Short mmCIF file of C-alpha atoms in Angstrom, two decimals:
data_model
loop_
_atom_site.label_atom_id
_atom_site.label_comp_id
_atom_site.label_asym_id
_atom_site.label_seq_id
_atom_site.Cartn_x
_atom_site.Cartn_y
_atom_site.Cartn_z
CA MET A 657 145.57 38.97 42.57
CA ALA A 658 145.51 41.62 39.91
CA ARG A 659 142.08 40.73 38.73
CA TYR A 660 141.08 40.81 42.37
CA ARG A 661 142.28 44.33 42.76
CA ILE A 662 140.56 45.33 39.21
CA ARG A 663 137.20 43.94 40.72
CA TRP A 664 137.42 45.95 44.08
CA PHE A 665 138.29 49.02 41.79
CA ARG A 666 135.10 48.66 39.78
CA VAL A 667 132.55 48.32 42.95
CA PHE A 668 134.54 51.37 44.34
CA TYR A 669 133.93 53.38 41.12
CA LEU A 670 130.12 52.40 40.89
CA ALA A 671 129.51 53.04 44.48
CA PHE A 672 131.14 56.45 43.96
CA LEU A 673 129.44 56.97 40.64
CA LEU A 674 125.87 56.25 42.61
CA VAL A 675 126.55 58.51 45.36
CA LEU A 676 127.70 61.47 43.02
CA ILE A 677 124.33 60.75 40.92
CA ILE A 678 121.85 60.75 43.91
CA ALA A 679 123.92 64.36 45.35
CA VAL A 680 123.39 65.59 42.00
CA LEU A 681 119.72 64.83 41.87
CA SER A 682 119.11 66.16 45.56
CA ALA A 683 120.65 69.62 44.44
CA VAL A 684 118.56 69.63 41.20
CA PHE A 685 115.36 68.81 43.28
CA TYR A 686 116.51 71.02 46.07
CA VAL A 687 116.91 74.03 43.31
CA ARG A 688 113.71 72.93 41.90
CA GLY A 689 112.16 73.04 44.97
CA LEU A 690 113.36 76.34 45.92
CA LEU A 691 112.68 77.86 42.49
CA VAL A 692 108.89 76.77 43.05
CA LYS A 693 108.77 78.27 46.19
CA TYR A 694 110.69 81.64 45.08
CA GLU A 695 107.89 81.77 42.34
CA ALA A 696 105.38 81.56 44.94
CA ALA A 697 106.68 83.68 47.20
CA GLN A 698 106.45 86.52 44.70
CA PRO A 699 103.82 89.20 45.67
CA GLU A 700 102.09 89.23 42.28
CA ARG A 701 100.86 85.50 43.30
CA GLN A 702 99.10 87.31 45.85
CA VAL A 703 97.92 89.52 43.45
CA ASP A 704 96.56 87.04 41.28
CA THR A 705 94.34 85.93 44.22
CA ALA A 706 93.02 89.08 45.47
CA VAL A 707 92.10 89.94 41.38
CA ALA A 708 90.43 86.15 41.35
CA GLU A 709 88.58 87.13 44.41
CA LEU A 710 87.40 90.25 43.09
CA PHE A 711 86.31 88.21 40.03
CA GLU A 712 84.23 85.83 41.94
CA GLN A 713 82.58 88.80 44.16
CA SER A 714 81.33 90.75 40.91
CA LYS A 715 79.48 87.96 39.69
CA GLU A 716 76.86 89.02 42.29
CA GLN A 717 76.64 92.89 40.93
CA LYS A 718 74.32 94.30 43.04
CA GLU A 719 76.04 93.24 46.25
CA PHE A 720 79.34 93.90 44.85
CA TRP A 721 78.41 97.50 43.75
CA GLY A 722 77.06 98.27 47.09
CA LYS A 723 79.82 96.78 49.35
CA TYR A 724 82.65 98.99 47.42
CA LYS A 725 80.22 101.90 46.97
CA LEU A 726 80.99 102.39 43.35
CA PRO A 727 79.73 105.07 41.09
CA GLU A 728 76.23 104.16 39.52
CA VAL A 729 76.53 103.26 36.02
CA ASP A 730 74.45 101.38 33.59
CA ASN A 731 74.11 97.65 33.23
CA THR A 732 76.23 97.45 29.94
CA THR A 733 79.49 99.24 31.89
CA LYS A 734 78.94 97.21 34.90
CA GLU A 735 79.20 93.94 32.87
CA LYS A 736 82.13 95.15 30.80
CA TYR A 737 83.86 96.47 33.86
CA THR A 738 83.33 93.15 36.01
CA LYS A 739 84.90 91.33 32.68
CA LEU A 740 87.99 93.05 33.11
CA PHE A 741 88.86 90.79 36.25
CA GLU A 742 89.13 87.56 34.25
CA ARG A 743 91.62 89.15 31.64
CA ASP A 744 94.74 87.31 31.35
CA ASP A 745 96.72 90.46 30.30
CA LEU A 746 96.34 92.47 33.45
CA SER A 747 99.43 94.61 34.44
CA TYR A 748 100.42 95.21 38.50
CA VAL A 749 102.32 98.38 39.39
CA VAL A 750 103.65 99.19 42.49
CA GLN A 751 102.24 102.45 43.67
CA GLY A 752 104.40 104.95 45.34
CA ALA A 753 106.76 104.36 48.48
CA GLY A 754 104.45 102.88 51.55
CA ALA A 755 105.75 101.03 54.72
CA GLU A 756 108.81 99.04 54.55
CA ASP A 757 106.66 95.88 54.89
CA GLU A 758 103.86 96.88 52.72
CA LEU A 759 103.18 96.65 49.08
CA ASN A 760 100.40 98.61 47.66
CA TYR A 761 99.63 97.63 43.95
CA GLN A 762 97.32 99.13 41.08
CA VAL A 763 96.08 96.67 38.78
CA LYS A 764 95.40 98.06 35.21
CA ALA A 765 93.72 96.71 32.09
CA ASP A 766 94.48 98.74 29.15
CA GLY A 767 96.51 101.32 31.20
CA MET A 768 93.31 101.95 33.15
CA PRO A 769 93.37 101.47 37.05
CA ILE A 770 90.69 98.78 38.03
CA ALA A 771 91.69 97.55 41.30
CA GLU A 772 93.78 98.19 44.38
CA VAL A 773 95.53 95.48 46.27
CA LEU A 774 97.51 96.01 49.20
CA LEU A 775 100.12 93.29 50.64
CA LYS A 776 101.71 92.81 53.94
CA ALA A 777 104.88 91.13 54.80
CA GLN A 778 104.62 88.04 56.73
CA GLY A 779 108.15 88.29 58.19
CA PRO A 780 111.50 89.21 57.23
CA ALA A 781 113.42 88.61 53.84
CA VAL A 782 115.08 85.24 53.66
CA ASN A 783 117.96 84.78 51.43
CA LYS A 784 118.85 81.20 49.76
CA LEU A 785 121.95 80.09 47.63
CA VAL A 786 123.07 84.02 47.60
CA VAL A 787 120.94 84.41 44.50
CA PHE A 788 117.33 84.04 45.85
CA ASN A 789 115.50 86.80 48.15
CA MET A 790 112.26 85.67 49.45
CA ARG A 791 109.85 86.88 51.68
CA GLU A 792 106.43 86.01 52.45
CA TRP A 793 103.43 88.35 51.62
CA ALA A 794 99.63 88.14 52.58
CA ILE A 795 96.59 90.16 51.55
CA LYS A 796 95.82 92.83 53.75
CA SER A 797 93.21 94.50 51.63
CA TYR A 798 92.02 94.99 48.32
CA LYS A 799 89.19 97.03 46.44
CA PRO A 800 87.81 97.56 42.78
CA VAL A 801 88.67 101.14 41.40
CA LEU A 802 86.16 102.59 38.87
CA GLU A 803 86.67 106.21 37.69
CA LYS A 804 86.06 108.88 35.01
CA ARG A 805 88.95 109.28 32.45
CA ASP A 806 89.72 111.43 29.69
CA TYR A 807 91.09 110.14 26.91
CA SER A 808 92.99 111.78 23.65
CA ILE A 809 93.12 109.72 20.34
CA ILE A 810 96.36 111.08 18.42
CA ILE A 811 96.25 110.17 14.80
CA PRO A 812 97.45 111.33 11.48
CA GLU A 813 95.32 114.23 9.71
CA ASN A 814 94.05 111.82 6.90
CA PHE A 815 92.86 109.02 9.33
CA SER A 816 89.49 109.15 10.76
CA VAL A 817 88.09 107.54 14.14
CA ALA A 818 84.72 106.54 15.50
CA VAL A 819 84.22 105.83 19.13
CA SER A 820 81.42 103.63 20.27
CA GLY A 821 79.99 103.58 16.81
CA LYS A 822 79.75 107.39 16.57
CA GLN A 823 82.14 108.86 13.67
CA LEU A 824 84.12 111.72 15.19
CA SER A 825 84.28 115.04 13.03
CA LYS A 826 87.84 116.59 12.19
CA ASP A 827 86.00 120.20 13.14
CA ASP A 828 85.98 118.68 16.74
CA ALA A 829 89.80 117.85 16.63
CA LYS A 830 93.05 120.07 17.95
CA ARG A 831 96.27 120.00 15.90
CA SER A 832 98.78 118.17 17.35
CA GLY A 833 102.31 118.32 16.35
CA ASP A 834 103.31 117.18 12.90
CA SER A 835 100.36 116.58 10.38
CA LYS A 836 98.21 114.87 13.74
CA LEU A 837 94.92 115.57 15.03
CA SER A 838 93.69 115.16 18.47
CA TYR A 839 90.53 113.99 19.57
CA ALA A 840 89.33 114.30 23.22
CA VAL A 841 86.92 111.27 24.61
CA LYS A 842 85.92 112.88 28.03
CA ASP A 843 84.27 111.59 31.09
CA THR A 844 84.25 107.63 30.38
CA TYR A 845 84.41 105.00 33.23
CA LEU A 846 86.03 102.27 30.69
CA LEU A 847 87.99 102.46 27.54
CA PRO A 848 85.69 102.99 24.79
CA GLU A 849 85.20 100.93 21.44
CA ILE A 850 87.59 102.71 19.24
CA ILE A 851 88.12 102.18 15.48
CA ILE A 852 90.88 103.97 13.57
CA THR A 853 90.55 104.08 9.73
CA THR A 854 93.22 105.10 7.45
CA GLU A 855 92.46 107.00 4.25
CA ASP A 856 91.82 104.04 2.09
CA GLY A 857 89.68 102.37 4.44
CA LYS A 858 91.98 100.05 6.45
CA ASN A 859 91.28 99.42 10.09
CA ILE A 860 94.39 99.95 12.41
CA GLU A 861 95.28 98.57 15.98
CA TYR A 862 95.99 100.94 18.28
CA ASP A 863 98.09 101.32 21.80
CA VAL A 864 97.10 102.89 25.01
CA GLN A 865 99.44 104.80 26.71
CA GLY A 866 98.27 105.92 29.96
CA THR A 867 95.30 108.14 28.72
CA ARG A 868 96.73 108.29 24.80
CA ILE A 869 95.58 106.37 22.43
CA LEU A 870 98.07 106.12 19.20
CA PRO A 871 97.45 103.94 16.28
CA GLN A 872 100.23 101.26 15.54
CA ILE A 873 101.94 102.78 12.68
CA TYR A 874 105.14 103.70 11.17
CA ASP A 875 105.47 107.41 11.94
CA TYR A 876 108.27 109.89 11.29
CA ALA A 877 108.86 113.23 11.30
CA LEU A 878 112.20 114.39 9.68
CA THR A 879 113.33 118.02 9.23
CA LEU A 880 116.54 118.01 7.21
CA PRO A 881 118.57 120.42 4.97
CA SER A 882 117.24 120.96 1.36
CA THR A 883 120.53 119.17 -0.09
CA ILE A 884 119.61 115.91 1.93
CA THR A 885 117.44 113.36 -0.31
CA VAL A 886 114.81 111.32 1.38
CA LYS A 887 113.42 108.47 -0.64
CA VAL A 888 110.21 105.95 1.00
CA ASN A 889 110.19 102.87 -0.82
CA GLY A 890 111.55 103.94 -3.73
CA GLU A 891 109.63 107.03 -3.99
CA LYS A 892 111.12 110.53 -3.62
CA SER A 893 109.57 112.59 -0.59
CA GLU A 894 109.39 116.22 -1.42
CA GLY A 895 108.66 117.47 2.05
CA VAL A 896 107.60 120.53 3.12
CA LYS A 897 109.70 123.57 3.43
CA THR A 898 110.02 125.11 6.99
CA SER A 899 110.58 129.07 7.43
CA ASP A 900 114.60 128.31 7.96
CA GLY A 901 114.72 126.90 4.55
CA LYS A 902 114.97 123.06 5.68
CA TYR A 903 112.19 120.72 4.59
CA LYS A 904 109.92 118.59 6.91
CA HIS A 905 109.23 115.12 5.85
CA ILE A 906 106.10 113.36 7.41
CA ILE A 907 106.44 109.83 6.82
CA THR A 908 103.21 107.60 7.82
CA GLU A 909 103.06 104.17 6.81
CA ILE A 910 101.19 100.67 7.99
CA GLU A 911 104.11 98.51 6.86
CA LYS A 912 107.66 98.75 7.85
CA PRO A 913 108.79 101.14 5.27
CA GLU A 914 112.33 101.38 3.71
CA ILE A 915 113.57 105.05 4.06
CA LEU A 916 116.80 105.87 2.34
CA ILE A 917 118.70 108.99 3.18
CA SER A 918 121.09 110.47 0.71
CA ASP A 919 123.48 113.23 0.93
CA LEU A 920 125.30 114.78 -2.24
CA PHE A 921 128.50 113.34 -1.17
CA GLY A 922 127.92 109.83 -1.99
CA ASN A 923 126.65 109.02 1.37
CA THR A 924 123.63 106.81 2.29
CA ILE A 925 121.69 105.63 5.32
CA ASN A 926 118.75 103.06 5.63
CA TYR A 927 116.94 104.76 8.21
CA GLU A 928 114.81 103.13 11.06
CA GLY A 929 113.92 105.88 13.65
CA GLU A 930 117.75 106.18 14.78
CA THR A 931 119.39 109.41 15.30
CA ILE A 932 120.71 110.65 12.03
CA PRO A 933 124.51 111.33 11.86
CA LEU A 934 124.60 114.64 10.62
CA THR A 935 127.28 117.62 10.02
CA TYR A 936 125.31 120.74 8.50
CA ARG A 937 126.62 124.21 7.91
CA LEU A 938 124.88 126.75 6.10
CA ILE A 939 127.22 129.75 5.03
CA GLU A 940 126.81 132.98 3.31
CA ALA A 941 129.83 134.44 1.86
CA PRO A 942 131.16 136.20 -1.26
CA GLU A 943 132.01 134.16 -4.49
CA ASN A 944 135.32 134.52 -4.08
CA TYR A 945 135.76 132.87 -0.46
CA THR A 946 136.54 129.05 -0.58
CA VAL A 947 134.41 126.70 1.00
CA GLU A 948 135.61 122.80 1.76
CA LEU A 949 134.31 119.61 3.37
CA ASN A 950 137.28 117.62 4.57
CA GLY A 951 139.39 119.09 2.32
CA GLU A 952 137.28 118.41 -0.65
CA SER A 953 135.21 120.96 -2.78
CA ILE A 954 131.57 121.31 -2.15
CA PRO A 955 129.25 120.01 -5.03
CA ASP A 956 127.47 122.46 -7.15
CA GLY A 957 124.23 121.25 -6.09
CA ALA A 958 125.05 122.67 -2.56
CA ILE A 959 125.95 126.12 -3.79
CA SER A 960 123.46 128.71 -4.91
CA LYS A 961 123.09 132.55 -5.09
CA GLY A 962 120.71 134.71 -3.42
CA VAL A 963 119.96 137.39 -1.19
CA PRO A 964 121.38 137.44 2.36
CA ARG A 965 118.73 135.69 4.95
CA LYS A 966 119.31 139.27 6.83
CA TYR A 967 117.62 140.68 4.01
CA ASP A 968 114.85 138.09 3.00
CA ILE A 969 111.84 140.16 4.12
CA LEU A 970 112.58 142.72 1.01
CA GLU A 971 113.19 140.01 -1.49
CA ASN A 972 110.27 140.76 -3.43
CA LEU A 973 109.72 144.52 -2.48
CA VAL A 974 113.01 146.13 -3.55
CA LYS A 975 115.19 146.00 -6.50
CA ASP A 976 119.13 145.70 -6.46
CA LEU A 977 119.49 143.95 -3.31
CA PRO A 978 123.10 142.65 -2.66
CA VAL A 979 123.53 139.01 -3.96
CA GLN A 980 125.79 136.28 -2.31
CA ALA A 981 127.00 132.77 -2.45
CA ARG A 982 125.09 130.27 -0.06
CA TYR A 983 126.80 127.08 0.52
CA GLU A 984 124.37 124.19 2.41
CA VAL A 985 126.73 121.62 3.64
CA ALA A 986 125.06 118.73 4.85
CA VAL A 987 126.59 115.18 5.06
CA LEU A 988 125.57 112.40 6.77
CA LYS A 989 128.76 111.93 9.16
CA SER A 990 128.61 113.31 12.70
CA ASP A 991 132.04 114.33 12.61
CA ALA A 992 133.01 116.38 8.96
CA VAL A 993 135.28 119.03 9.03
CA VAL A 994 134.07 122.33 6.95
CA THR A 995 136.43 125.03 6.39
CA VAL A 996 136.23 128.39 5.02
CA LYS A 997 138.81 130.92 3.35
CA ASP A 998 138.45 134.00 2.36
CA ASN A 999 139.40 136.00 -0.49
CA ASN A 1000 143.12 136.03 0.32
CA GLN A 1001 143.12 132.27 1.15
CA LYS A 1002 143.01 132.89 4.73
CA ASP A 1003 141.31 130.41 7.34
CA ILE A 1004 138.32 131.58 8.88
CA ALA A 1005 137.16 130.09 12.07
CA LEU A 1006 133.85 128.57 12.39
CA GLU A 1007 132.30 129.27 16.18
CA GLU A 1008 131.97 125.91 18.02
CA GLY A 1009 128.15 124.76 18.28
CA GLU A 1010 126.95 127.37 15.54
CA THR A 1011 125.62 125.90 12.26
CA GLU A 1012 125.03 129.03 10.41
CA PHE A 1013 127.28 131.78 9.51
CA ASP A 1014 127.04 135.09 7.43
CA PHE A 1015 130.34 136.41 5.90
CA THR A 1016 128.36 138.67 3.50
CA GLU A 1017 129.81 141.75 2.87
CA GLY A 1018 128.27 144.16 5.48
CA LYS A 1019 127.24 147.92 4.61
CA GLU A 1020 128.28 150.71 7.16
CA THR A 1021 126.10 151.18 10.23
CA SER A 1022 125.51 154.53 11.98
CA ASP A 1023 123.81 155.42 15.23
CA THR A 1024 122.07 158.32 13.70
CA ILE A 1025 119.19 158.11 11.28
CA PRO A 1026 119.91 160.44 8.14
CA GLN A 1027 118.08 163.83 8.29
CA GLU A 1028 116.21 163.18 4.90
CA ILE A 1029 114.86 159.98 5.98
CA ALA A 1030 114.28 161.11 9.98
CA ASP A 1031 112.12 164.31 8.55
CA LYS A 1032 110.01 161.65 6.71
CA ILE A 1033 109.28 158.96 9.19
CA ASP A 1034 109.54 158.70 12.99
CA VAL A 1035 111.01 155.28 13.12
CA LEU A 1036 111.21 154.66 16.82
CA LYS A 1037 107.26 155.99 17.10
CA VAL A 1038 106.60 153.25 14.16
CA ALA A 1039 107.99 150.43 16.44
CA GLN A 1040 106.28 151.71 19.55
CA ASN A 1041 102.77 152.18 17.67
CA TRP A 1042 103.55 148.67 16.68
CA SER A 1043 104.04 147.14 20.34
CA LEU A 1044 100.72 149.50 21.44
CA PHE A 1045 98.85 147.52 18.43
CA MET A 1046 99.95 144.11 19.41
CA SER A 1047 98.39 144.83 23.07
CA ASN A 1048 95.18 146.52 21.99
CA ASP A 1049 96.14 149.94 22.63
CA TYR A 1050 96.47 151.14 18.90
CA SER A 1051 94.12 150.50 15.95
CA PHE A 1052 94.77 148.63 12.96
CA ASP A 1053 93.44 151.56 11.00
CA LYS A 1054 95.92 153.77 12.54
CA MET A 1055 98.71 151.07 12.47
CA GLN A 1056 98.12 150.36 8.64
CA LYS A 1057 99.09 154.06 7.35
CA PHE A 1058 102.81 152.87 8.24
CA ILE A 1059 103.04 149.34 6.54
CA LEU A 1060 103.77 148.83 3.24
CA PRO A 1061 100.50 147.44 2.03
CA GLU A 1062 102.63 144.70 -0.33
CA SER A 1063 104.63 143.32 2.51
CA ASN A 1064 104.00 139.90 4.43
CA HIS A 1065 103.70 142.20 7.30
CA TYR A 1066 100.87 143.81 6.33
CA LYS A 1067 99.04 140.28 5.99
CA VAL A 1068 99.98 139.49 9.56
CA ALA A 1069 98.82 142.66 10.89
CA LYS A 1070 95.56 142.61 9.25
CA ALA A 1071 94.99 138.80 10.37
CA TYR A 1072 96.09 139.84 13.93
CA ALA A 1073 93.66 142.61 13.96
CA ASN A 1074 90.85 140.31 12.91
CA SER A 1075 91.88 137.12 14.81
CA VAL A 1076 90.49 135.68 18.57
CA ASP A 1077 94.17 136.13 19.81
CA LYS A 1078 93.16 139.77 20.69
CA THR A 1079 90.60 138.82 23.08
CA PHE A 1080 93.11 136.90 25.45
CA ILE A 1081 95.22 140.26 25.74
CA SER A 1082 94.49 141.23 29.85
CA ILE A 1083 92.78 144.20 30.72
CA HIS A 1084 95.62 146.63 31.38
CA SER A 1085 96.54 150.55 31.55
CA LEU A 1086 99.55 152.45 30.37
CA PRO A 1087 101.63 154.51 32.86
CA ASN A 1088 103.24 157.84 31.50
CA PRO A 1089 105.35 157.58 29.73
CA PRO A 1090 104.53 154.15 28.69
CA PHE A 1091 108.22 153.23 27.12
CA THR A 1092 111.55 153.58 28.59
CA GLU A 1093 115.12 152.80 27.84
CA ASN A 1094 114.73 153.71 24.00
CA LYS A 1095 117.45 153.15 21.88
CA VAL A 1096 117.79 153.23 17.91
CA LYS A 1097 121.08 151.95 16.66
CA ASN A 1098 122.66 150.36 13.93
CA PHE A 1099 121.31 152.32 11.04
CA CYS A 1100 121.92 150.75 7.57
CA GLN A 1101 121.18 151.97 4.18
CA ILE A 1102 120.61 148.94 2.41
CA THR A 1103 119.75 150.27 -1.07
CA GLU A 1104 118.42 153.62 -2.28
CA ASP A 1105 114.87 152.54 -1.31
CA SER A 1106 115.54 150.44 1.72
CA PHE A 1107 117.16 150.63 5.16
CA SER A 1108 117.26 148.63 8.50
CA VAL A 1109 117.54 149.93 11.96
CA GLU A 1110 117.74 148.24 15.38
CA ILE A 1111 115.20 149.76 17.90
CA SER A 1112 114.95 148.56 21.48
CA PHE A 1113 112.78 149.50 24.64
CA VAL A 1114 111.11 148.69 27.43
CA LYS A 1115 107.15 148.98 27.51
CA HIS A 1116 105.49 149.28 30.86
CA MET A 1117 102.00 147.94 31.58
CA GLN A 1118 99.54 147.64 34.82
CA LEU A 1119 97.05 144.90 34.83
CA GLY A 1120 93.75 145.35 36.11
CA GLY A 1121 94.53 143.79 39.70
CA GLY A 1122 97.42 146.46 40.02
CA LYS A 1123 100.37 143.95 39.11
CA ALA A 1124 102.84 145.78 36.99
CA ILE A 1125 104.41 144.05 33.78
CA THR A 1126 106.92 144.74 31.33
CA ASP A 1127 107.70 143.95 27.91
CA THR A 1128 111.08 144.29 26.15
CA MET A 1129 111.21 144.57 22.37
CA ASN A 1130 114.88 144.34 20.42
CA ASP A 1131 114.32 143.82 17.07
CA THR A 1132 115.81 144.96 13.43
CA PHE A 1133 113.02 147.08 11.44
CA TYR A 1134 113.19 146.78 7.88
CA PHE A 1135 111.81 149.94 5.82
CA VAL A 1136 111.14 150.47 2.13
CA LYS A 1137 110.30 153.61 0.05
CA LYS A 1138 107.23 154.15 -1.75
CA ASP A 1139 105.85 157.18 -3.83
CA GLY A 1140 108.53 159.12 -1.82
CA ASP A 1141 107.33 157.93 1.66
CA TRP A 1142 108.91 155.25 3.82
CA PHE A 1143 106.85 152.30 5.35
CA LEU A 1144 107.49 149.39 7.52
CA ALA A 1145 108.19 146.32 5.51
CA GLY A 1146 109.05 143.78 8.32
CA MET A 1147 110.89 143.11 11.44
CA LYS A 1148 113.44 140.50 12.94
CA GLU A 1149 114.32 140.02 16.27
CA VAL A 1150 117.75 140.44 17.53
CA ALA A 1151 119.60 137.61 18.79
CA GLU A 1152 121.04 137.85 22.01
CA ASN A 1153 124.48 136.81 20.47
CA GLY A 1154 124.49 139.77 18.24
CA LYS A 1155 124.10 137.39 15.13
#
């Protein structure tokens, strides 16, 4: 009896297992068929069909060109264009917002539109197994696209480029960003043949991003404090000093470089293009002040002595300028804490969001120019003459009499007087008076032979068409004495926050 029960159990078990296998296989084949239908229902499949039909039509070039009224081009361009339709790397992009039951695709090769395909839905969307949304699509219309385009080729300045066999001259390029040149290729129906070559003669592949052509290189531009060290493949990058005292490191490599960035506090990161964690504070203060990072002393390499930045215009022009300690604190951490204490070890609050602080001992200021200086020079008149000079209302021959010849400001004025920039000044006239809201304040006798003063005013001009415009000036002007007379040595714009 027991043997009989075991036999029937085996039969039942095998039958159940067979039914289960059949059910699983049915589900698998159903899902597989559903996936096939889902893939076939994708609108891109209809675009594939449209592109294939355009390619077949293009084999008869004369009829193809006439049917779609394409622009007349040479036979070589026609042949290159029609071959684009058989490429397997074409991209399809949905254009804009159309009707709910329509999709307008743009077909692109090398980022360039070569066709437009309009699809029409053949019914409502259908949901299968919750995750599959399907809708039948059909081709409503299509047409080839052949239009002129302008390309820009942006390469490092030490690279060269040839377009359609012609080597381009650097004289025809425009500067584009950090150590880059931009070459313009205009009015071309197709992406031209481009060869980008490195300084040592290696050809480089490139990417097409819209109308921008960029070489496939590792390209970084890092502007970092002077106390941060950058090494590229084991070699120290010297960088180029910027106007604010930092250094710009331009790194251009064909192969992926090893870039190590280090600070004076023992931190090093392997840079691969990500955001650099950095806490930076530039502090100028008397030598008896205390500056610390996370409670620790600042390394000697981050401390220097120099003329306060507010007087840097005068550094090579005037003797006996005040000298202060300069702390350039740069650490490769985003949350480091920098603290400052005065000579009495009292904490000085550092304003949130600011990176540069000046605690140097300031000299007394006055809103009155000393008479012995006022008898020698009218500082307001000099400032207004400079404003007139910048708008072509005052000649350089007259202006140079007020500027210290040894100063960089004199070189700037002379260069401007002889530059093409002056030709871009709009034709205008000056009302009477041309200047209003004149203010002279914060006179500061820096040394016996130098002083600074803040000057502000509003200049009024009327353009040729009758439009009235204003130009506001609010600058600190620096003057230097030479042979008993005072001359303009430079100027700096006064920041809105007064710093």
